[in-house]
């Protein structure tokens, strides 16, 4: 029986397959010991097998919540990621991150233990991993604040993210800023603490933080260049389709069906426009939450006069002022 079949059997009858589960758990700890001895440098086959075992255990451990040995697995997996994330194979690192996200969703790991480690992983040059981490963090914080603001969790993570914004890793700072802006846009973290953390990014030593921070106060959404190009292309296609449908209406006999298609297209464009206006209004609210707007404007003006930044950044600063 392979791991996938065993996984399905355990989900249906966990008590009947407890011995098989413990056998695989023992196998995991044997491989973990070998990885630690070899400083997690292993052959591709061992890495693949270890990843499959981690994937399997992360799905079945929740079926054995009363088993002390099973409850050790999430913490030991977290320790492996925390202590060796720089040396781990990229595929294995992503598998471990997914497994820990799943275990946290099943309430087997505290989010205040896991999320700070995930923010540290933003510094790794692995785009797929960063997308995975970003999606999990946004989804998790949306869930935890769904029924009401979780002040303890929000405050702890905001303080941690503020340290990352001030840290040495530019990529980690950029992704943390992106998380904060996305949480603001979704009205999850739309408080003064978030706003003023973004204020500090307007004077960051990391130049790639300046434009998104300034654009935040101008009501411009945070986009990577590739995402911005995709968004523009989609908008152009919508307008072109609308124009084409309007021309077809003039020459076709089936006017009723085509007119309804045009109305649907117009409704879609109105929805997109209203969303943009709402985000712009949110940016004005952010400006009102700045603790000391006078000092903020003066510091920006000083940076403009120093002319250390590029022309485009200085222009953004003047627009914010």
Short mmCIF file of C-alpha atoms in Angstrom, two decimals:
data_model
loop_
_atom_site.label_atom_id
_atom_site.label_comp_id
_atom_site.label_asym_id
_atom_site.label_seq_id
_atom_site.Cartn_x
_atom_site.Cartn_y
_atom_site.Cartn_z
CA UNK A 1 0.00 0.00 0.00
CA UNK A 2 1.48 3.36 -1.05
CA UNK A 3 1.29 6.52 1.07
CA UNK A 4 -1.70 7.99 -0.76
CA UNK A 5 -3.78 4.84 -0.26
CA UNK A 6 -2.72 4.65 3.38
CA UNK A 7 -3.64 8.31 3.83
CA UNK A 8 -7.16 7.68 2.54
CA UNK A 9 -7.54 4.60 4.74
CA UNK A 10 -6.39 6.44 7.86
CA UNK A 11 -8.85 9.25 7.24
CA UNK A 12 -11.69 6.71 7.13
CA UNK A 13 -10.49 4.38 9.93
CA UNK A 14 -7.68 5.97 11.99
CA UNK A 15 -7.85 3.37 14.79
CA UNK A 16 -7.47 0.45 12.39
CA UNK A 17 -4.26 1.84 10.89
CA UNK A 18 -2.57 3.22 13.99
CA UNK A 19 0.35 0.77 13.74
CA UNK A 20 1.01 1.75 10.11
CA UNK A 21 0.89 5.42 11.10
CA UNK A 22 3.49 4.91 13.85
CA UNK A 23 5.68 3.00 11.43
CA UNK A 24 5.69 5.96 9.01
CA UNK A 25 6.22 8.41 11.88
CA UNK A 26 9.25 6.39 13.03
CA UNK A 27 10.52 6.44 9.43
CA UNK A 28 10.19 10.24 9.42
CA UNK A 29 12.32 10.63 12.54
CA UNK A 30 14.95 8.26 11.15
CA UNK A 31 15.20 10.35 7.97
CA UNK A 32 15.13 13.58 9.97
CA UNK A 33 18.11 12.35 12.00
CA UNK A 34 20.02 11.54 8.80
CA UNK A 35 19.22 14.96 7.33
CA UNK A 36 20.46 16.70 10.46
CA UNK A 37 23.66 14.65 10.54
CA UNK A 38 24.37 15.44 6.89
CA UNK A 39 23.47 19.11 7.39
CA UNK A 40 20.32 18.51 5.26
CA UNK A 41 22.43 17.86 2.15
CA UNK A 42 20.99 14.69 0.62
CA UNK A 43 20.46 12.97 -2.71
CA UNK A 44 17.48 13.89 -4.87
CA UNK A 45 15.84 10.52 -4.19
CA UNK A 46 16.11 10.95 -0.42
CA UNK A 47 14.78 14.49 -0.66
CA UNK A 48 11.81 13.30 -2.75
CA UNK A 49 11.00 10.47 -0.31
CA UNK A 50 11.34 12.77 2.69
CA UNK A 51 9.01 15.31 1.08
CA UNK A 52 6.38 12.66 0.32
CA UNK A 53 6.57 11.44 3.93
CA UNK A 54 6.12 14.98 5.29
CA UNK A 55 3.14 15.54 2.98
CA UNK A 56 1.58 12.28 4.16
CA UNK A 57 2.07 12.91 7.88
CA UNK A 58 0.79 16.49 7.72
CA UNK A 59 -2.52 15.15 6.38
CA UNK A 60 -2.96 12.26 8.83
CA UNK A 61 -1.52 13.63 12.11
CA UNK A 62 -4.80 15.54 12.80
CA UNK A 63 -6.50 12.12 13.02
CA UNK A 64 -4.33 11.28 16.08
CA UNK A 65 -4.67 14.41 18.21
CA UNK A 66 -4.60 12.36 21.43
CA UNK A 67 -1.34 10.61 20.54
CA UNK A 68 1.67 12.32 22.26
CA UNK A 69 4.09 11.11 19.57
CA UNK A 70 1.88 12.48 16.81
CA UNK A 71 1.59 15.86 18.54
CA UNK A 72 5.39 16.20 18.56
CA UNK A 73 5.52 16.10 14.75
CA UNK A 74 4.31 19.68 14.04
CA UNK A 75 6.84 21.26 16.42
CA UNK A 76 9.74 19.12 15.15
CA UNK A 77 8.85 20.02 11.57
CA UNK A 78 8.71 23.69 12.53
CA UNK A 79 12.14 23.43 14.17
CA UNK A 80 13.56 21.85 11.01
CA UNK A 81 12.33 24.76 8.89
CA UNK A 82 13.40 27.41 11.39
CA UNK A 83 16.93 26.05 11.87
CA UNK A 84 17.74 24.93 8.32
CA UNK A 85 15.58 26.92 5.91
CA UNK A 86 18.58 28.37 4.11
CA UNK A 87 20.15 24.95 3.43
CA UNK A 88 16.99 23.04 2.49
CA UNK A 89 16.26 22.01 -1.09
CA UNK A 90 13.78 24.49 -2.62
CA UNK A 91 11.10 21.84 -3.37
CA UNK A 92 11.43 20.35 0.10
CA UNK A 93 11.23 23.80 1.67
CA UNK A 94 7.95 24.48 -0.16
CA UNK A 95 6.55 21.10 0.93
CA UNK A 96 7.41 21.84 4.56
CA UNK A 97 5.86 25.31 4.35
CA UNK A 98 2.63 23.85 2.90
CA UNK A 99 2.58 21.14 5.56
CA UNK A 100 2.99 23.66 8.37
CA UNK A 101 0.27 25.88 6.90
CA UNK A 102 -2.06 22.86 6.86
CA UNK A 103 -1.18 21.93 10.45
CA UNK A 104 -1.79 25.50 11.56
CA UNK A 105 -5.21 25.46 9.88
CA UNK A 106 -5.94 22.28 11.87
CA UNK A 107 -4.96 24.11 15.10
CA UNK A 108 -1.87 21.96 15.74
CA UNK A 109 0.55 24.93 15.56
CA UNK A 110 0.02 28.37 17.04
CA UNK A 111 -0.01 31.06 14.34
CA UNK A 112 2.16 33.35 16.48
CA UNK A 113 4.81 30.62 16.30
CA UNK A 114 4.50 29.96 12.57
CA UNK A 115 3.80 33.33 10.92
CA UNK A 116 7.00 35.08 12.09
CA UNK A 117 9.02 32.22 10.59
CA UNK A 118 7.08 32.48 7.32
CA UNK A 119 7.88 36.19 7.14
CA UNK A 120 11.58 35.35 7.50
CA UNK A 121 11.27 33.01 4.49
CA UNK A 122 10.39 36.00 2.30
CA UNK A 123 14.13 36.73 2.18
CA UNK A 124 14.76 33.52 0.19
CA UNK A 125 15.06 34.03 -3.61
CA UNK A 126 12.23 31.64 -4.45
CA UNK A 127 9.24 33.25 -6.17
CA UNK A 128 6.96 30.20 -5.87
CA UNK A 129 7.62 30.06 -2.15
CA UNK A 130 6.90 33.77 -1.72
CA UNK A 131 3.55 33.41 -3.54
CA UNK A 132 2.66 30.46 -1.30
CA UNK A 133 3.58 32.35 1.87
CA UNK A 134 1.76 35.53 0.80
CA UNK A 135 -1.47 33.66 0.03
CA UNK A 136 -1.41 31.74 3.33
CA UNK A 137 -0.68 34.83 5.45
CA UNK A 138 -3.45 36.89 3.83
CA UNK A 139 -5.97 34.04 4.05
CA UNK A 140 -5.08 33.25 7.65
CA UNK A 141 -5.28 36.84 8.90
CA UNK A 142 -8.56 37.31 7.05
CA UNK A 143 -9.94 34.22 8.81
CA UNK A 144 -8.72 35.19 12.27
CA UNK A 145 -10.31 38.68 11.95
CA UNK A 146 -13.52 37.50 10.30
CA UNK A 147 -15.77 37.64 13.37
CA UNK A 148 -13.99 40.58 14.97
CA UNK A 149 -10.54 42.11 15.33
CA UNK A 150 -8.07 39.81 17.08
CA UNK A 151 -6.08 42.56 18.75
CA UNK A 152 -3.49 40.28 20.35
CA UNK A 153 -2.56 38.53 17.09
CA UNK A 154 -2.69 41.71 15.02
CA UNK A 155 -0.54 43.69 17.43
CA UNK A 156 2.09 40.96 17.74
CA UNK A 157 2.40 40.51 13.97
CA UNK A 158 2.38 44.25 13.25
CA UNK A 159 5.29 44.72 15.65
CA UNK A 160 7.18 41.87 14.03
CA UNK A 161 6.54 43.17 10.52
CA UNK A 162 7.71 46.62 11.57
CA UNK A 163 11.07 45.06 12.50
CA UNK A 164 11.25 43.36 9.08
CA UNK A 165 10.62 46.70 7.34
CA UNK A 166 13.64 48.04 9.22
CA UNK A 167 15.72 44.90 8.63
CA UNK A 168 18.52 44.12 6.21
CA UNK A 169 16.64 41.93 3.73
CA UNK A 170 15.10 44.06 1.00
CA UNK A 171 12.97 41.23 -0.38
CA UNK A 172 11.53 40.36 3.03
CA UNK A 173 10.78 44.05 3.63
CA UNK A 174 9.08 44.38 0.24
CA UNK A 175 6.86 41.35 0.75
CA UNK A 176 5.97 42.44 4.29
CA UNK A 177 4.99 45.84 2.93
CA UNK A 178 2.92 44.14 0.23
CA UNK A 179 1.15 42.08 2.90
CA UNK A 180 0.34 45.20 4.93
CA UNK A 181 -1.02 47.07 1.91
CA UNK A 182 -3.13 44.08 0.86
CA UNK A 183 -4.53 43.72 4.39
CA UNK A 184 -5.35 47.44 4.36
CA UNK A 185 -7.05 47.11 0.96
CA UNK A 186 -9.19 44.26 2.30
CA UNK A 187 -10.06 46.33 5.40
CA UNK A 188 -8.48 43.74 7.72
CA UNK A 189 -5.67 45.96 9.03
CA UNK A 190 -7.05 49.44 8.38
CA UNK A 191 -5.84 51.03 11.61
CA UNK A 192 -3.37 53.79 12.49
CA UNK A 193 -0.58 51.35 13.45
CA UNK A 194 -0.56 49.83 9.96
CA UNK A 195 -0.77 53.24 8.32
CA UNK A 196 2.20 54.63 10.24
CA UNK A 197 4.29 51.53 9.63
CA UNK A 198 3.83 52.28 5.93
CA UNK A 199 4.77 55.91 6.66
CA UNK A 200 8.15 54.67 7.92
CA UNK A 201 8.65 52.79 4.63
CA UNK A 202 8.53 56.09 2.76
CA UNK A 203 12.00 56.77 4.24
CA UNK A 204 13.35 53.22 3.98
CA UNK A 205 16.98 52.49 3.12
CA UNK A 206 15.59 49.91 0.68
CA UNK A 207 14.83 51.91 -2.47
CA UNK A 208 12.26 49.41 -3.78
CA UNK A 209 10.01 50.16 -0.81
CA UNK A 210 9.70 53.87 -1.63
CA UNK A 211 7.45 53.71 -4.69
CA UNK A 212 4.79 51.31 -3.26
CA UNK A 213 4.75 53.19 0.06
CA UNK A 214 4.26 56.58 -1.62
CA UNK A 215 1.73 55.16 -4.08
CA UNK A 216 -0.24 53.77 -1.13
CA UNK A 217 -0.92 57.32 0.05
CA UNK A 218 -1.78 58.37 -3.50
CA UNK A 219 -4.35 55.59 -3.86
CA UNK A 220 -2.34 53.52 -6.33
CA UNK A 221 -2.56 49.76 -5.76
CA UNK A 222 0.58 47.74 -5.09
CA UNK A 223 1.55 45.81 -8.21
CA UNK A 224 4.60 44.09 -9.55
CA UNK A 225 5.45 45.20 -13.09
CA UNK A 226 4.23 41.90 -14.60
CA UNK A 227 0.93 42.12 -12.70
CA UNK A 228 0.45 45.73 -13.81
CA UNK A 229 0.98 44.78 -17.45
CA UNK A 230 -1.57 41.95 -17.12
CA UNK A 231 -4.09 44.30 -15.52
CA UNK A 232 -3.68 46.89 -18.30
CA UNK A 233 -4.03 44.20 -20.97
CA UNK A 234 -7.22 42.87 -19.36
CA UNK A 235 -8.72 46.38 -19.19
CA UNK A 236 -7.84 47.02 -22.84
CA UNK A 237 -9.46 43.73 -23.86
CA UNK A 238 -12.65 44.57 -21.96
CA UNK A 239 -12.91 47.98 -23.63
CA UNK A 240 -12.18 46.49 -27.05
CA UNK A 241 -14.86 43.81 -26.55
CA UNK A 242 -17.37 46.45 -25.44
CA UNK A 243 -16.63 48.60 -28.49
CA UNK A 244 -16.98 45.60 -30.80
CA UNK A 245 -20.30 44.58 -29.25
CA UNK A 246 -21.62 48.13 -29.64
CA UNK A 247 -20.77 48.06 -33.36
CA UNK A 248 -22.39 44.63 -33.81
CA UNK A 249 -25.63 45.91 -32.27
CA UNK A 250 -25.98 48.46 -35.06
CA UNK A 251 -25.88 45.92 -37.89
CA UNK A 252 -27.49 42.82 -36.38
CA UNK A 253 -31.12 41.83 -36.35
CA UNK A 254 -30.81 40.09 -32.97
CA UNK A 255 -30.69 43.42 -31.21
CA UNK A 256 -32.16 42.24 -27.90
CA UNK A 257 -29.47 39.65 -27.15
CA UNK A 258 -26.63 41.95 -28.22
CA UNK A 259 -27.99 44.87 -26.22
CA UNK A 260 -28.10 42.72 -23.11
CA UNK A 261 -24.47 41.71 -23.74
CA UNK A 262 -23.50 45.39 -23.99
CA UNK A 263 -25.32 46.20 -20.74
CA UNK A 264 -23.50 43.37 -18.96
CA UNK A 265 -20.17 44.69 -20.25
CA UNK A 266 -21.03 48.22 -19.10
CA UNK A 267 -21.99 46.89 -15.67
CA UNK A 268 -18.60 45.12 -15.39
CA UNK A 269 -16.72 48.30 -16.28
CA UNK A 270 -18.77 50.33 -13.76
CA UNK A 271 -17.91 47.75 -11.08
CA UNK A 272 -14.18 48.04 -11.84
CA UNK A 273 -14.40 51.85 -11.78
CA UNK A 274 -16.27 51.89 -8.46
CA UNK A 275 -13.67 49.55 -6.93
CA UNK A 276 -10.87 51.91 -8.00
CA UNK A 277 -12.73 54.89 -6.49
CA UNK A 278 -13.22 52.99 -3.22
CA UNK A 279 -9.48 52.22 -3.02
CA UNK A 280 -8.70 55.88 -3.68
CA UNK A 281 -11.03 56.93 -0.85
CA UNK A 282 -9.21 54.45 1.39
CA UNK A 283 -5.93 56.21 0.62
CA UNK A 284 -7.39 59.53 1.81
CA UNK A 285 -8.45 57.83 5.05
CA UNK A 286 -4.87 56.59 5.44
CA UNK A 287 -3.51 60.13 5.17
CA UNK A 288 -5.87 61.20 7.97
CA UNK A 289 -4.40 58.53 10.27
CA UNK A 290 -0.79 59.76 10.06
CA UNK A 291 0.39 60.63 13.57
CA UNK A 292 2.32 63.77 12.58
CA UNK A 293 1.46 64.79 9.01
CA UNK A 294 3.39 68.08 9.27
CA UNK A 295 6.68 66.34 10.13
CA UNK A 296 5.96 63.68 7.51
CA UNK A 297 5.57 66.31 4.78
CA UNK A 298 8.68 68.19 5.95
CA UNK A 299 10.81 65.03 5.92
CA UNK A 300 9.59 64.21 2.42
CA UNK A 301 10.38 67.75 1.26
CA UNK A 302 13.88 67.49 2.72
CA UNK A 303 14.47 64.28 0.75
CA UNK A 304 13.20 65.97 -2.41
CA UNK A 305 15.67 68.84 -1.96
CA UNK A 306 18.57 66.46 -1.32
CA UNK A 307 17.99 64.95 -4.77
CA UNK A 308 19.41 61.56 -3.73
CA UNK A 309 16.44 59.67 -5.20
CA UNK A 310 15.48 59.24 -8.83
CA UNK A 311 13.31 61.83 -10.54
CA UNK A 312 10.24 59.54 -10.50
CA UNK A 313 10.52 58.97 -6.75
CA UNK A 314 10.92 62.68 -6.06
CA UNK A 315 7.86 63.36 -8.20
CA UNK A 316 5.87 60.85 -6.12
CA UNK A 317 7.07 62.59 -2.96
CA UNK A 318 5.88 65.96 -4.26
CA UNK A 319 2.50 64.45 -5.13
CA UNK A 320 2.15 63.06 -1.59
CA UNK A 321 3.14 66.43 -0.10
#
